Each structure stands twice: as structure tokens, then as C-alpha cells.
Short mmCIF file of C-alpha atoms and ligand atoms in Angstrom, two decimals:
data_model
loop_
_atom_site.label_atom_id
_atom_site.label_comp_id
_atom_site.label_asym_id
_atom_site.label_seq_id
_atom_site.Cartn_x
_atom_site.Cartn_y
_atom_site.Cartn_z
CA MET A 184 69.48 67.58 45.57
CA LYS A 185 73.18 68.22 45.98
CA THR A 186 74.39 67.90 49.58
CA ILE A 187 77.56 67.35 51.55
CA GLY A 188 78.60 64.91 54.22
CA TYR A 189 81.65 63.46 55.90
CA ALA A 190 82.46 60.15 54.25
CA ALA A 191 84.96 57.32 54.33
CA GLN A 192 85.94 56.68 50.71
CA SER A 193 87.07 53.14 51.53
CA ALA A 194 87.27 50.83 54.55
CA GLY A 195 89.29 52.28 57.41
CA ASP A 196 89.66 55.76 55.85
CA THR A 197 89.40 58.87 57.97
CA LEU A 198 86.22 60.82 57.26
CA ALA A 199 86.46 63.82 54.94
CA PRO A 200 83.99 66.19 53.22
CA TRP A 201 82.23 64.62 50.23
CA GLU A 202 79.57 66.07 47.97
CA PHE A 203 76.81 63.71 46.88
CA GLU A 204 73.17 63.65 45.75
CA ARG A 205 70.04 63.03 47.79
CA ARG A 206 67.19 61.59 45.73
CA ASP A 207 64.32 63.72 44.43
CA LEU A 208 61.30 63.46 46.71
CA ARG A 209 58.97 60.56 46.13
CA PRO A 210 55.31 61.22 47.03
CA ASN A 211 55.80 59.72 50.54
CA ASP A 212 59.22 61.28 51.26
CA VAL A 213 60.24 63.87 53.83
CA ALA A 214 63.34 66.02 53.21
CA MET A 215 65.14 67.51 56.18
CA GLU A 216 68.15 69.58 57.10
CA VAL A 217 70.16 67.62 59.66
CA LEU A 218 70.64 69.62 62.86
CA TYR A 219 72.40 67.08 65.08
CA CYS A 220 73.78 63.59 64.63
CA GLY A 221 74.99 61.26 67.39
CA ILE A 222 78.09 59.09 67.07
CA CYS A 223 77.46 55.40 67.72
CA PHE A 224 80.06 52.62 68.08
CA THR A 225 78.40 51.05 65.04
CA ASP A 226 79.80 53.94 62.99
CA ILE A 227 83.32 52.79 63.92
CA HIS A 228 82.54 49.15 63.05
CA GLN A 229 81.04 50.15 59.70
CA VAL A 230 83.77 52.60 58.68
CA GLN A 231 86.39 49.95 59.50
CA ASP A 232 84.22 47.37 57.69
CA ASP A 233 84.51 45.08 60.71
CA TRP A 234 81.38 43.19 59.66
CA GLY A 235 82.40 42.85 56.01
CA TRP A 236 79.29 44.35 54.43
CA GLY A 237 80.18 48.04 54.38
CA ILE A 238 79.47 49.94 51.15
CA PHE A 239 81.83 52.79 50.21
CA PRO A 240 81.91 55.76 49.97
CA MET A 241 80.10 55.70 53.33
CA VAL A 242 78.51 58.59 55.21
CA PRO A 243 77.82 57.15 58.69
CA GLY A 244 75.33 58.36 61.29
CA HIS A 245 72.02 56.89 62.49
CA GLU A 246 71.05 59.14 65.39
CA ILE A 247 69.59 62.05 63.45
CA VAL A 248 67.61 65.11 64.47
CA GLY A 249 66.52 67.47 61.71
CA ARG A 250 64.08 70.09 60.52
CA VAL A 251 61.72 69.39 57.64
CA THR A 252 62.53 71.41 54.51
CA ASP A 253 60.08 69.82 52.06
CA VAL A 254 57.55 66.99 51.83
CA GLY A 255 56.24 64.80 48.99
CA SER A 256 52.69 65.18 47.68
CA ASP A 257 51.25 62.25 49.69
CA VAL A 258 52.85 63.11 53.04
CA THR A 259 50.23 63.77 55.71
CA GLN A 260 52.07 63.56 59.04
CA PHE A 261 54.75 66.22 58.55
CA LYS A 262 55.10 69.71 57.14
CA LYS A 263 57.91 72.13 56.44
CA GLY A 264 59.47 73.43 59.66
CA ASP A 265 58.63 70.40 61.84
CA THR A 266 61.36 69.05 64.10
CA VAL A 267 61.88 65.39 63.32
CA ALA A 268 64.25 62.48 63.80
CA VAL A 269 65.50 59.40 61.96
CA GLY A 270 67.14 56.39 63.58
CA CYS A 271 68.84 53.23 62.38
CA MET A 272 66.39 52.25 59.63
CA VAL A 273 64.74 54.12 56.76
CA ASP A 274 62.52 51.47 55.17
CA SER A 275 61.09 47.94 55.39
CA CYS A 276 58.57 45.90 53.38
CA GLN A 277 55.59 47.24 55.41
CA GLU A 278 53.67 44.04 54.56
CA CYS A 279 55.05 41.13 56.59
CA ASP A 280 53.84 40.05 60.03
CA GLN A 281 56.71 41.83 61.78
CA CYS A 282 56.08 45.12 59.98
CA HIS A 283 52.35 44.77 60.68
CA HIS A 284 52.83 44.48 64.40
CA GLY A 285 55.29 47.36 64.54
CA GLU A 286 58.62 45.58 64.67
CA GLU A 287 60.04 46.80 61.40
CA GLN A 288 63.55 46.11 62.69
CA PHE A 289 62.73 42.39 62.30
CA CYS A 290 61.11 42.75 58.84
CA ARG A 291 61.14 39.39 57.04
CA GLU A 292 62.73 41.07 54.03
CA GLY A 293 65.23 42.91 56.22
CA MET A 294 65.06 46.53 57.31
CA THR A 295 66.81 49.09 55.12
CA LEU A 296 69.63 50.56 57.15
CA THR A 297 69.99 54.33 57.31
CA TYR A 298 73.49 54.00 55.86
CA ALA A 299 75.39 51.16 54.22
CA GLY A 300 72.02 49.84 53.08
CA ARG A 301 70.35 49.58 49.67
CA ASP A 302 67.29 51.62 48.81
CA ARG A 303 64.38 49.21 48.21
CA ILE A 304 63.23 51.02 45.05
CA ASN A 305 66.31 52.10 43.10
CA GLY A 306 69.05 50.09 44.83
CA GLU A 307 71.12 53.18 45.64
CA THR A 308 73.43 53.05 48.65
CA THR A 309 71.85 54.75 51.64
CA GLN A 310 73.92 57.48 53.32
CA GLY A 311 73.60 58.56 56.94
CA GLY A 312 73.37 61.61 59.11
CA TYR A 313 76.90 62.99 59.11
CA SER A 314 75.49 65.13 56.30
CA LYS A 315 73.67 68.38 55.68
CA HIS A 316 70.44 66.91 54.31
CA LEU A 317 68.52 63.66 54.46
CA VAL A 318 65.52 62.21 52.61
CA CYS A 319 63.44 59.49 54.27
CA ARG A 320 60.01 57.96 53.67
CA GLU A 321 57.36 59.35 55.99
CA GLU A 322 56.71 56.09 57.86
CA PHE A 323 60.29 56.07 59.24
CA VAL A 324 60.37 59.70 60.36
CA LEU A 325 59.84 60.34 64.08
CA ARG A 326 58.35 63.42 65.66
CA ILE A 327 60.30 65.45 68.26
CA PRO A 328 57.90 67.05 70.77
CA GLU A 329 58.35 70.68 71.69
CA GLY A 330 60.52 71.30 74.70
CA LEU A 331 62.96 68.44 74.17
CA ASP A 332 66.56 69.73 74.04
CA LEU A 333 67.39 69.09 70.38
CA SER A 334 71.14 69.03 70.93
CA ARG A 335 70.77 66.04 73.25
CA ALA A 336 67.88 64.19 71.63
CA ALA A 337 69.81 62.46 68.82
CA PRO A 338 71.22 59.54 70.89
CA LEU A 339 67.68 58.47 71.77
CA LEU A 340 67.40 57.16 68.19
CA CYS A 341 69.88 54.32 68.74
CA ALA A 342 71.32 54.18 72.27
CA GLY A 343 67.94 55.13 73.71
CA ILE A 344 65.63 52.77 71.83
CA THR A 345 68.09 49.88 72.04
CA THR A 346 67.87 49.95 75.82
CA TYR A 347 64.24 51.05 76.13
CA SER A 348 62.84 48.24 74.01
CA PRO A 349 63.95 45.35 76.28
CA LEU A 350 62.85 47.28 79.38
CA ARG A 351 59.35 47.56 77.88
CA HIS A 352 59.32 43.99 76.57
CA TRP A 353 59.96 42.81 80.16
CA ASN A 354 57.34 45.19 81.59
CA ILE A 355 59.90 46.90 83.81
CA GLY A 356 58.28 49.28 86.28
CA PRO A 357 58.06 50.10 89.99
CA GLY A 358 59.41 47.20 92.04
CA SER A 359 61.48 45.73 89.20
CA GLN A 360 65.12 44.99 89.93
CA VAL A 361 67.28 45.92 86.94
CA GLY A 362 71.02 45.48 86.47
CA VAL A 363 73.05 47.30 83.83
CA ILE A 364 76.46 46.02 82.73
CA GLY A 365 78.73 48.65 81.21
CA LEU A 366 78.38 52.39 81.57
CA GLY A 367 78.94 53.78 78.07
CA GLY A 368 76.54 55.31 75.54
CA LEU A 369 74.01 52.47 75.85
CA GLY A 370 74.60 51.66 79.52
CA HIS A 371 74.06 55.18 80.78
CA MET A 372 70.78 55.37 78.85
CA ALA A 373 69.70 51.98 80.24
CA VAL A 374 70.21 53.36 83.76
CA LYS A 375 68.29 56.59 83.11
CA LEU A 376 65.41 54.85 81.33
CA ALA A 377 65.04 52.07 83.91
CA VAL A 378 65.07 54.67 86.69
CA GLY A 379 62.51 56.68 84.70
CA LEU A 380 60.26 53.61 84.50
CA GLY A 381 60.40 53.32 88.29
CA ALA A 382 62.75 50.35 88.67
CA ASP A 383 65.49 49.83 91.25
CA VAL A 384 68.69 49.96 89.22
CA THR A 385 72.15 48.59 89.95
CA VAL A 386 75.19 49.16 87.76
CA LEU A 387 77.55 46.20 87.44
CA SER A 388 81.21 47.06 86.97
CA ARG A 389 84.55 45.31 87.39
CA THR A 390 85.85 48.05 89.67
CA GLU A 391 84.46 50.45 92.26
CA ASP A 392 85.53 53.58 90.41
CA LYS A 393 82.23 53.90 88.50
CA GLU A 394 80.17 54.21 91.69
CA ALA A 395 79.87 58.01 91.78
CA ASP A 396 78.95 58.09 88.07
CA ALA A 397 76.34 55.37 88.57
CA LEU A 398 74.72 57.24 91.45
CA ASP A 399 74.84 60.53 89.50
CA LEU A 400 72.86 58.88 86.70
CA GLY A 401 70.19 57.82 89.20
CA ALA A 402 71.21 54.24 89.95
CA ASP A 403 70.60 52.91 93.45
CA GLY A 404 73.99 51.24 93.71
CA LEU A 405 76.99 49.56 92.15
CA LEU A 406 77.80 45.86 92.25
CA VAL A 407 81.50 45.10 91.74
CA SER A 408 81.60 42.01 89.54
CA SER A 409 85.17 41.13 90.58
CA ASP A 410 84.05 40.93 94.25
CA ASP A 411 83.15 37.25 94.70
CA ALA A 412 81.40 37.77 98.04
CA ALA A 413 79.25 40.60 96.69
CA MET A 414 78.37 38.55 93.59
CA GLU A 415 77.46 35.56 95.79
CA SER A 416 75.13 37.60 97.98
CA ALA A 417 73.49 39.19 94.89
CA GLN A 418 72.45 35.83 93.39
CA SER A 419 68.85 35.58 92.17
CA SER A 420 68.23 39.26 92.81
CA PHE A 421 67.56 40.75 89.35
CA ASP A 422 64.50 40.52 87.10
CA LEU A 423 66.43 41.81 84.12
CA ILE A 424 70.05 42.56 83.34
CA ILE A 425 70.93 44.66 80.31
CA ASP A 426 74.39 43.73 79.12
CA THR A 427 75.91 46.49 76.97
CA ILE A 428 79.46 45.12 76.76
CA PRO A 429 80.30 45.06 73.03
CA VAL A 430 83.00 42.37 73.17
CA LYS A 431 83.11 38.66 74.11
CA HIS A 432 82.86 37.94 77.85
CA ASP A 433 81.75 35.20 80.26
CA LEU A 434 77.98 35.35 80.79
CA THR A 435 77.60 32.65 83.47
CA PRO A 436 78.39 34.87 86.51
CA TYR A 437 75.65 37.28 85.39
CA LEU A 438 73.11 34.50 84.76
CA ARG A 439 73.42 33.50 88.42
CA LEU A 440 72.38 37.02 89.44
CA LEU A 441 69.00 36.63 87.74
CA ASP A 442 65.87 35.70 89.66
CA ILE A 443 63.63 32.85 88.44
CA ASN A 444 62.31 33.75 84.94
CA GLY A 445 64.85 36.55 84.73
CA GLY A 446 66.48 37.61 81.49
CA LEU A 447 69.98 38.61 80.50
CA VAL A 448 69.63 40.87 77.47
CA LEU A 449 72.55 41.28 75.09
CA VAL A 450 72.44 44.54 73.19
CA GLY A 451 75.97 44.28 71.79
CA GLN A 452 77.18 41.90 69.08
CA ILE A 453 79.67 39.76 70.99
CA GLY A 454 80.03 36.87 68.55
CA PRO A 455 80.14 33.20 69.64
CA ILE A 456 79.13 32.49 73.25
CA GLU A 457 81.34 29.80 74.72
CA GLU A 458 81.63 27.86 77.98
CA LEU A 459 78.12 28.66 79.13
CA ASP A 460 76.88 26.76 82.19
CA SER A 461 73.32 25.55 81.51
CA GLU A 462 72.55 25.08 85.21
CA PRO A 463 71.24 28.59 86.01
CA VAL A 464 69.28 28.57 82.73
CA VAL A 465 67.55 25.24 83.29
CA MET A 466 67.10 25.55 87.06
CA GLY A 467 65.04 28.73 87.14
CA ARG A 468 63.93 29.27 83.53
CA ARG A 469 66.43 32.09 83.19
CA CYS A 470 67.11 33.19 79.67
CA ILE A 471 69.70 34.87 77.52
CA VAL A 472 68.22 36.96 74.74
CA GLY A 473 69.36 39.57 72.31
CA SER A 474 67.59 42.77 71.34
CA ALA A 475 68.03 45.18 68.44
CA ILE A 476 66.75 48.76 68.45
CA GLY A 477 62.92 48.82 68.44
CA GLY A 478 60.04 49.44 66.04
CA ILE A 479 58.96 52.86 64.83
CA ALA A 480 55.92 53.10 67.14
CA GLU A 481 58.02 52.09 70.14
CA THR A 482 60.72 54.61 69.18
CA GLN A 483 58.10 57.36 69.11
CA GLU A 484 56.84 56.14 72.50
CA LEU A 485 60.40 56.43 73.84
CA ILE A 486 60.89 59.96 72.50
CA ASP A 487 57.56 61.06 74.02
CA PHE A 488 58.42 59.33 77.32
CA CYS A 489 61.79 61.13 77.47
CA ALA A 490 60.16 64.49 76.68
CA LYS A 491 57.56 63.96 79.41
CA LYS A 492 60.07 62.79 82.01
CA ASN A 493 62.89 65.09 80.84
CA ILE A 494 65.26 62.15 80.38
CA LEU A 495 68.15 62.99 78.09
CA PRO A 496 71.52 61.46 77.26
CA GLU A 497 74.69 63.03 78.63
CA CYS A 498 76.35 64.46 75.54
CA GLU A 499 79.54 66.12 74.40
CA ILE A 500 78.69 68.38 71.47
CA ILE A 501 81.36 68.63 68.77
CA LYS A 502 81.85 70.28 65.40
CA ILE A 503 82.00 68.12 62.28
CA ASP A 504 85.74 68.76 61.76
CA GLN A 505 86.36 67.07 65.14
CA VAL A 506 84.65 63.85 64.05
CA ASN A 507 87.78 61.77 63.37
CA ASP A 508 89.20 62.69 66.77
CA ALA A 509 85.84 61.82 68.37
CA LEU A 510 85.84 58.37 66.75
CA GLU A 511 89.34 57.73 68.13
CA ARG A 512 88.25 58.86 71.58
CA LEU A 513 85.14 56.68 71.43
CA LYS A 514 87.35 53.65 70.72
CA ARG A 515 89.05 54.38 74.07
CA SER A 516 85.67 54.99 75.80
CA ASP A 517 86.90 58.55 76.36
CA VAL A 518 83.50 60.25 76.34
CA ARG A 519 80.74 60.89 78.84
CA TYR A 520 78.66 59.42 77.38
CA ARG A 521 77.79 60.22 73.79
CA PHE A 522 79.27 62.48 71.13
CA VAL A 523 76.77 64.56 69.17
CA ILE A 524 77.80 66.50 66.06
CA ASP A 525 76.31 69.98 65.72
CA MET A 526 75.66 69.91 61.98
CA ALA A 527 75.49 73.72 61.80
CA SER A 528 79.28 73.37 61.69
CA LEU A 529 78.99 71.87 58.18
CA ALA A 530 78.36 74.48 55.48
CA ALA A 531 75.91 73.57 52.71
CA PRO A 532 77.52 73.00 49.30
ZN1 ZN B 1724 73.81 52.90 66.82
ZN1 ZN B 1725 58.38 43.58 56.63
#
């Protein structure tokens, strides 16, 4: 099937219209028209080839909401007209221990990324959601329940699940004390989801100026991390801190805020961790862990939870021809809090 997307032809290029082919449907494939696609900071890293494994031409986008246009002969869970979603991965081996217990993102053979990945069957480069159409195997297609605002649902597929998964892993609920560092696309979802799960939520920020935003999102308060006295009096007060800062920073001051058995969860790739004081880790069994998206079943649980609780990202909806400007603005954190592309603004080829 011929389709069109916005692609970078080589590393660092601006995105421009590009016609390409989507594969013919395999028996277990679902074809969809993309309705909305969120813009994630990963898209910037990949287009710039910051991680060195980009494949070009590259159509980014892994927060995808669409409508089913066709299904393969063996598909049982979806039919034409269904509202669906695809996140950061489109395939995995389906046979290893991780796939069997629903953590396909940790597949022993590696998940297949939605873009800048290699199809497991024919080796073709995968292309993402800044495009008119998408084809994905049934097992990696999510269902969007009726009533969820489609224009704001897309960021649940990456920003949402990335913050929901650690909250669930730590059994966060009423009575839990949760801290959130950073108030961007991921951070604002961490606040909303932790509040939705019933936790007491505090935003941690270097300055006071985020306080009104934090309270608007449902947080109970703001802790200013540059205020030594406030940091001292907040020691041992959090069960879980979700750290969304995407660049290298000192973790030790945050470790001291954790209660015994508490966890500091890194959801950004910050590279080498240096100068870490082991004292708060050893004396109190505190831990530093990382987390990456979530499995398919957990992603569906998140979408259903958000529909039930009416929890949605704060989005700025743009047209596809504004995408390069949006990527520049995202680099400056100039968005509250997630860009979503209305793909109706991209005409079919
Ligand atoms: Zn993402
Ligand atoms: Zn696997």
C-alpha cells in the first residue's frame, strides 16, 4: 500500500513529505489510518541520530491513535472501523519468558521498535506514526474505549505507560507518597496518574515557579530542590520518586528523600551515573532502578484506567506542516505538555 509520511532523509534533516510503501497484510496484521500522533523527545534523539542506531529515511512517531481500515484473515480482536492505538513497539518473539509474562518490552530477542527498527520477518525498516497509514501485527494493537478523547489519547502510548508502569510495579495507591522530578511530557503524566491511583503527590523542581502548574495538575505540593532546609525536612518521606529528567544530574539528594525500601525510578536515559553516595542506598535498602515503557497488557490496562478516570494528557494539537517547528519548541521545553499531530492535516497520496 502506498502511503505518505514526514521523514528525515538523513541524520539531522528537517522532516519533509515522503511517499513510501506499507507492507501487504499478513494474516495477523491490522491496517489503520493514523488519526493522531504524539511527539516524544525520543523522536528528536532518533532524527538527530543521537544514539547512533538510527535508520534513514526515518518516519518518527510512536504515540499513535488510528482507525482500522482492514484486517488480515486470522485477526480476531479487531475489525474495520475500530479505534485503536500503537505505541513504541510493533513486535517481539512472543516465545521467551519475558514475552510470556507480558513484558514484551524486555523480550530476550529485543522488541521491534515502531520506527527505526527491523521487521522480524522481512528485515524492512519500520516506519512510525507521522504517516497516513500504519500496519501492525494484531498482538501489538491496543484498543481505545469509547468516550476517550482521541485527540488527547496518543501520548498515553509512551509518556503515559512509561510513568504508569513503575507506579503499578511499586503498588502505588492510597497512602503512598510519590515524588515526581521534572514537569514535562512524562512528568505531568506521572503526576496525573499517581493522583489517579490515590497517592499523595509532590512535584520536585529547582525553582518555585512550577508550583501553580503542579497544583493545577492535581499535585499536593511542590518541593524546591534548591532549598536545603526544605530538602532536609523532606528526608525519608517518599515511597517512590519518578525522575523524568532526560540529562545527567546528581541523584544523591533525591535518594535521601526516599523512605526505607523506597525507589528512585529513572525513566530517562541519562548515561553514566557518577559520584553516587552509597550511604542512603545501603542504610535503608533504597534503590535506583530504571523503567522502560510497559508490556502490551499493562498498556491496555493504562488506557482503560485513563478512560474510566478521565485522565488525559495536556496537549497542544498541531498540523503536520508545523512539525519541524514543534520539534524545535520541544527542545526548549516550550510546550504544555505534549504536542499531538492531527494527521487529518496530511493528505493521502
Ligand atoms: Zn516516546
Ligand atoms: Zn520475547
